[in-house]
Structure formats: C-alpha cells, structure tokens
Amino acid sequence: MSTNTQQQLNTSNASSAVQASLEIRAASGLLGLCWALGVPGNLVVLAVLQPRLAGGRFTLWLMLNLAVSDLLTLLTLPVWIHTLLHGWSLGAVPCKLLSCLEYWSLYTSMLCVTLLSVQRYLQVLHPQRWAELKSTGRRILLGLVWALGGVMSSHALVQREVRAGMDGLLHCLPRYRWAGEQVATLLMESLLLFVLPFSIMASLYCTSPCTEG
C-alpha cells in the first residue's frame, strides 16, 4: 500500500470518528433537552391532575397514567445519555431491567393515548354503553393497560445484553439469535407502537363525523 493511500485511509477514519462523535453528542444533547423539558412538565401535570381525581372522571385518570408512563421513560434518559458518551457500566441485570422499563413505559403511553381516543368516541357517540362500565371496570381497564404494556415489553429481558459496540465501548444492546428474530421484533414494535394505535385512532376520528351525520 502506498503512502498516499495510507494517508487517505487515516484521514477518512479520523473524519468518520469525528462525525460519529458529533452525532453522539448531538443525540445526547437532544435527549438531555427532552429530559430537562419533559420531567418538570409531567410533574406539573401530576400536580394539576391530583386534586381533580376525586370526581372519578376516567379521562383525568387516563391522563394521569399517561403522565406517569411518560415520566418513567424520561427518568431513564440520564442513564442512556451516560451510556452514549461513556459506555455501559452497570452490568447485565440493570441493562435488562432498564430496557424493559423503557419499553414498558413506551407501550403503556401508547396504550393510554389509544384508550383516550376510544373512550372519547364511546362517550360522545355511545354514552349509554360507556356508562355501563362502572368505576370498578374502569380501574380494571387501567390495570390491564399496564399489564399489557408489561407483557409487550418482556422481550427486552431476553434480548438485551451488554456487549461491545462499534466504538469499542460496552453498550446495552439487543442480541438476536437469528435473522428472523430481529425481523419479527422490529415488525412487532412497528405494529404495536405505530401502525395499530394510529390505525385505531384514525378510524375513530374518521367514523365520528360519519356517524354524527
């Protein structure tokens, strides 16, 4: 290999390393901004909703659970920011548990948002059906939301492991045992976090005007 070629490779590697470092710092800064704005914002929501829960309005309870699930997601961000910058140093068990908690809160947040749309649809267009669901049934419904979120996030307990990343540092990353497992996981996450919830909400909003008319 000629000297010029070696110099070009060294320059290219250095440029790639600088670009990767800038991307990591930008991602860390964005996550830090989300934490700085999201944590106080959700704490304010909790403080505002707490005195109003005595009336038993299910919408307020859903908003409270949504704020709690969002807060759980945000509270893990400092750990992931530190990991981006310095690597993972907490061990295998915290890696699995924190990843599961992150997914659990994300799934629960999406389920709460979806249930809010369903609840508003029933309240407006089918109030008698909604009234048949008493307070006990509504509490059970909220419990099912958290339970279902926990079930959907359980794959992180199996797949997440501590291993070396491309930067040479240890990271809490998913390890797929075969290609089909990765495809199935990505499809499941896309379906449960985006496709299915947004399809339900879109169909409800599109049906409402037609039904009212």
CSV table of C-alpha atoms in Angstrom, one decimal:
chain,number,residue,atom,x,y,z
A,1,MET,CA,0.0,0.0,0.0
A,2,SER,CA,1.4,3.4,-1.0
A,3,THR,CA,2.0,6.2,1.5
A,4,ASN,CA,-0.7,8.4,-0.2
A,5,THR,CA,-3.3,5.6,0.1
A,6,GLN,CA,-2.4,5.0,3.8
A,7,GLN,CA,-2.7,8.7,4.5
A,8,GLN,CA,-6.1,8.9,2.8
A,9,LEU,CA,-7.4,5.9,4.9
A,10,ASN,CA,-6.1,7.5,8.0
A,11,THR,CA,-7.8,10.8,7.1
A,12,SER,CA,-11.0,9.0,6.3
A,13,ASN,CA,-11.0,7.1,9.6
A,14,ALA,CA,-10.3,10.3,11.5
A,15,SER,CA,-13.1,12.1,9.7
A,16,SER,CA,-15.6,9.2,10.4
A,17,ALA,CA,-14.6,9.2,14.1
A,18,VAL,CA,-15.2,12.9,14.3
A,19,GLN,CA,-18.5,12.6,12.6
A,20,ALA,CA,-19.6,9.8,14.9
A,21,SER,CA,-18.5,11.8,17.9
A,22,LEU,CA,-20.6,14.8,16.8
A,23,GLU,CA,-23.6,12.6,16.1
A,24,ILE,CA,-23.3,11.1,19.6
A,25,ARG,CA,-23.0,14.5,21.2
A,26,ALA,CA,-26.0,15.8,19.2
A,27,ALA,CA,-28.1,12.8,20.3
A,28,SER,CA,-27.0,13.2,23.9
A,29,GLY,CA,-27.9,16.9,23.8
A,30,LEU,CA,-31.3,16.2,22.3
A,31,LEU,CA,-32.0,13.6,24.9
A,32,GLY,CA,-30.9,16.0,27.6
A,33,LEU,CA,-33.3,18.6,26.3
A,34,CYS,CA,-36.1,16.1,26.3
A,35,TRP,CA,-35.3,15.3,29.9
A,36,ALA,CA,-35.0,18.9,31.0
A,37,LEU,CA,-38.4,19.9,29.5
A,38,GLY,CA,-40.3,16.6,30.0
A,39,VAL,CA,-39.6,15.9,33.6
A,40,PRO,CA,-40.8,19.2,35.0
A,41,GLY,CA,-43.7,19.3,32.5
A,42,ASN,CA,-45.0,15.9,33.6
A,43,LEU,CA,-44.6,16.7,37.3
A,44,VAL,CA,-46.7,19.8,36.7
A,45,VAL,CA,-49.4,17.7,35.0
A,46,LEU,CA,-49.4,15.3,38.0
A,47,ALA,CA,-49.7,18.2,40.4
A,48,VAL,CA,-52.6,19.7,38.5
A,49,LEU,CA,-54.5,16.5,38.0
A,50,GLN,CA,-54.1,15.1,41.5
A,51,PRO,CA,-56.7,17.4,43.2
A,52,ARG,CA,-59.2,16.8,40.4
A,53,LEU,CA,-59.3,13.0,40.6
A,54,ALA,CA,-61.9,12.9,43.4
A,55,GLY,CA,-64.6,13.3,40.8
A,56,GLY,CA,-63.7,10.0,39.3
A,57,ARG,CA,-63.5,11.2,35.7
A,58,PHE,CA,-61.9,8.5,33.6
A,59,THR,CA,-60.3,11.0,31.2
A,60,LEU,CA,-58.3,12.5,34.1
A,61,TRP,CA,-57.2,9.1,35.3
A,62,LEU,CA,-56.0,8.2,31.8
A,63,MET,CA,-54.1,11.5,31.6
A,64,LEU,CA,-52.6,10.8,35.0
A,65,ASN,CA,-51.4,7.3,33.9
A,66,LEU,CA,-50.1,8.8,30.6
A,67,ALA,CA,-48.0,11.4,32.6
A,68,VAL,CA,-46.7,8.6,34.9
A,69,SER,CA,-45.6,6.4,32.0
A,70,ASP,CA,-44.0,9.4,30.2
A,71,LEU,CA,-42.2,10.3,33.4
A,72,LEU,CA,-40.8,6.7,33.8
A,73,THR,CA,-39.4,7.0,30.2
A,74,LEU,CA,-37.8,10.3,30.9
A,75,LEU,CA,-36.3,9.3,34.2
A,76,THR,CA,-34.2,6.6,32.4
A,77,LEU,CA,-32.7,9.1,29.9
A,78,PRO,CA,-29.7,10.2,32.1
A,79,VAL,CA,-28.6,6.5,32.1
A,80,TRP,CA,-28.8,6.3,28.3
A,81,ILE,CA,-27.1,9.6,27.8
A,82,HIS,CA,-24.2,8.5,30.0
A,83,THR,CA,-24.1,5.2,28.0
A,84,LEU,CA,-23.8,7.1,24.7
A,85,LEU,CA,-20.9,9.1,25.9
A,86,HIS,CA,-19.0,6.7,28.2
A,87,GLY,CA,-20.4,3.2,27.6
A,88,TRP,CA,-22.4,0.9,29.8
A,89,SER,CA,-21.0,0.2,33.3
A,90,LEU,CA,-24.0,-1.1,35.3
A,91,GLY,CA,-23.9,-4.8,34.5
A,92,ALA,CA,-26.2,-7.2,32.7
A,93,VAL,CA,-29.2,-7.3,35.0
A,94,PRO,CA,-29.7,-3.5,35.1
A,95,CYS,CA,-29.3,-3.5,31.3
A,96,LYS,CA,-32.3,-5.9,31.0
A,97,LEU,CA,-34.4,-4.2,33.7
A,98,LEU,CA,-33.9,-0.7,32.5
A,99,SER,CA,-34.6,-1.7,28.9
A,100,CYS,CA,-37.7,-3.5,29.9
A,101,LEU,CA,-38.8,-0.4,31.9
A,102,GLU,CA,-38.2,1.8,28.9
A,103,TYR,CA,-40.3,-0.4,26.6
A,104,TRP,CA,-43.0,-0.8,29.3
A,105,SER,CA,-43.5,2.9,29.7
A,106,LEU,CA,-43.5,3.5,25.9
A,107,TYR,CA,-46.1,0.8,25.3
A,108,THR,CA,-48.2,2.0,28.2
A,109,SER,CA,-48.1,5.5,27.0
A,110,MET,CA,-49.3,4.5,23.5
A,111,LEU,CA,-52.0,2.3,25.0
A,112,CYS,CA,-53.2,5.2,27.2
A,113,VAL,CA,-53.3,7.5,24.2
A,114,THR,CA,-55.3,4.9,22.2
A,115,LEU,CA,-57.6,4.3,25.1
A,116,LEU,CA,-58.3,8.0,25.4
A,117,SER,CA,-59.4,8.1,21.8
A,118,VAL,CA,-61.7,5.0,22.3
A,119,GLN,CA,-63.1,6.5,25.5
A,120,ARG,CA,-63.9,9.8,23.9
A,121,TYR,CA,-65.5,8.1,20.9
A,122,LEU,CA,-67.8,6.0,23.2
A,123,GLN,CA,-68.6,8.9,25.4
A,124,VAL,CA,-69.8,11.1,22.5
A,125,LEU,CA,-71.4,8.6,20.3
A,126,HIS,CA,-72.4,5.7,22.6
A,127,PRO,CA,-72.7,7.3,26.1
A,128,GLN,CA,-75.0,4.5,27.4
A,129,ARG,CA,-72.5,1.8,26.5
A,130,TRP,CA,-69.8,3.8,28.3
A,131,ALA,CA,-72.0,4.4,31.3
A,132,GLU,CA,-72.4,0.6,31.7
A,133,LEU,CA,-68.7,0.4,32.5
A,134,LYS,CA,-68.7,1.2,36.2
A,135,SER,CA,-65.8,2.6,38.2
A,136,THR,CA,-64.5,-0.9,39.1
A,137,GLY,CA,-64.5,-1.8,35.5
A,138,ARG,CA,-62.6,1.3,34.6
A,139,ARG,CA,-59.9,0.6,37.2
A,140,ILE,CA,-59.6,-2.9,35.9
A,141,LEU,CA,-59.2,-1.4,32.4
A,142,LEU,CA,-56.3,0.8,33.6
A,143,GLY,CA,-54.7,-2.2,35.2
A,144,LEU,CA,-55.0,-4.1,32.0
A,145,VAL,CA,-53.2,-1.3,30.2
A,146,TRP,CA,-50.2,-1.5,32.4
A,147,ALA,CA,-50.3,-5.3,32.4
A,148,LEU,CA,-50.4,-5.5,28.6
A,149,GLY,CA,-47.6,-3.0,28.4
A,150,GLY,CA,-45.5,-5.2,30.6
A,151,VAL,CA,-46.2,-8.3,28.6
A,152,MET,CA,-45.3,-6.5,25.3
A,153,SER,CA,-42.0,-5.2,26.8
A,154,SER,CA,-40.9,-8.6,28.2
A,155,HIS,CA,-38.8,-9.3,25.1
A,156,ALA,CA,-36.2,-6.9,26.3
A,157,LEU,CA,-35.5,-9.2,29.3
A,158,VAL,CA,-34.4,-11.9,26.9
A,159,GLN,CA,-32.8,-9.9,24.1
A,160,ARG,CA,-30.9,-7.1,25.8
A,161,GLU,CA,-27.2,-7.9,26.7
A,162,VAL,CA,-24.1,-5.9,27.5
A,163,ARG,CA,-21.6,-6.2,24.6
A,164,ALA,CA,-19.1,-4.1,22.7
A,165,GLY,CA,-20.4,-1.6,20.2
A,166,MET,CA,-18.7,-0.2,17.1
A,167,ASP,CA,-17.0,2.5,19.2
A,168,GLY,CA,-15.2,-0.2,21.3
A,169,LEU,CA,-17.2,0.7,24.4
A,170,LEU,CA,-19.7,-1.6,26.2
A,171,HIS,CA,-23.3,-0.9,25.5
A,172,CYS,CA,-26.7,-2.3,26.4
A,173,LEU,CA,-27.8,-3.6,23.0
A,174,PRO,CA,-30.2,-6.2,21.7
A,175,ARG,CA,-28.7,-9.6,20.6
A,176,TYR,CA,-30.8,-11.5,18.1
A,177,ARG,CA,-30.1,-15.2,17.8
A,178,TRP,CA,-31.2,-15.4,14.2
A,179,ALA,CA,-32.3,-13.0,11.5
A,180,GLY,CA,-35.9,-13.9,11.7
A,181,GLU,CA,-36.0,-12.9,15.4
A,182,GLN,CA,-34.8,-9.4,14.5
A,183,VAL,CA,-37.3,-9.0,11.7
A,184,ALA,CA,-40.1,-10.3,14.0
A,185,THR,CA,-39.1,-7.9,16.8
A,186,LEU,CA,-39.0,-4.9,14.5
A,187,LEU,CA,-42.3,-5.8,12.9
A,188,MET,CA,-43.9,-6.2,16.4
A,189,GLU,CA,-42.6,-2.9,17.6
A,190,SER,CA,-43.7,-1.1,14.5
A,191,LEU,CA,-47.1,-2.7,14.7
A,192,LEU,CA,-47.7,-2.2,18.4
A,193,LEU,CA,-46.2,1.3,18.7
A,194,PHE,CA,-47.3,2.9,15.5
A,195,VAL,CA,-49.4,1.0,13.0
A,196,LEU,CA,-52.1,-0.4,15.2
A,197,PRO,CA,-52.6,2.6,17.6
A,198,PHE,CA,-52.7,5.2,14.8
A,199,SER,CA,-55.0,3.0,12.7
A,200,ILE,CA,-57.4,2.7,15.6
A,201,MET,CA,-57.3,6.5,16.3
A,202,ALA,CA,-57.6,7.4,12.6
A,203,SER,CA,-60.6,5.1,12.1
A,204,LEU,CA,-62.3,6.5,15.2
A,205,TYR,CA,-61.8,10.1,14.0
A,206,CYS,CA,-63.0,9.3,10.5
A,207,THR,CA,-66.0,7.4,11.8
A,208,SER,CA,-67.2,10.0,14.2
A,209,PRO,CA,-68.3,12.7,11.6
A,210,CYS,CA,-70.0,10.0,9.5
A,211,THR,CA,-71.9,8.6,12.5
A,212,GLU,CA,-72.9,12.1,13.7
A,213,GLY,CA,-74.2,13.0,10.3
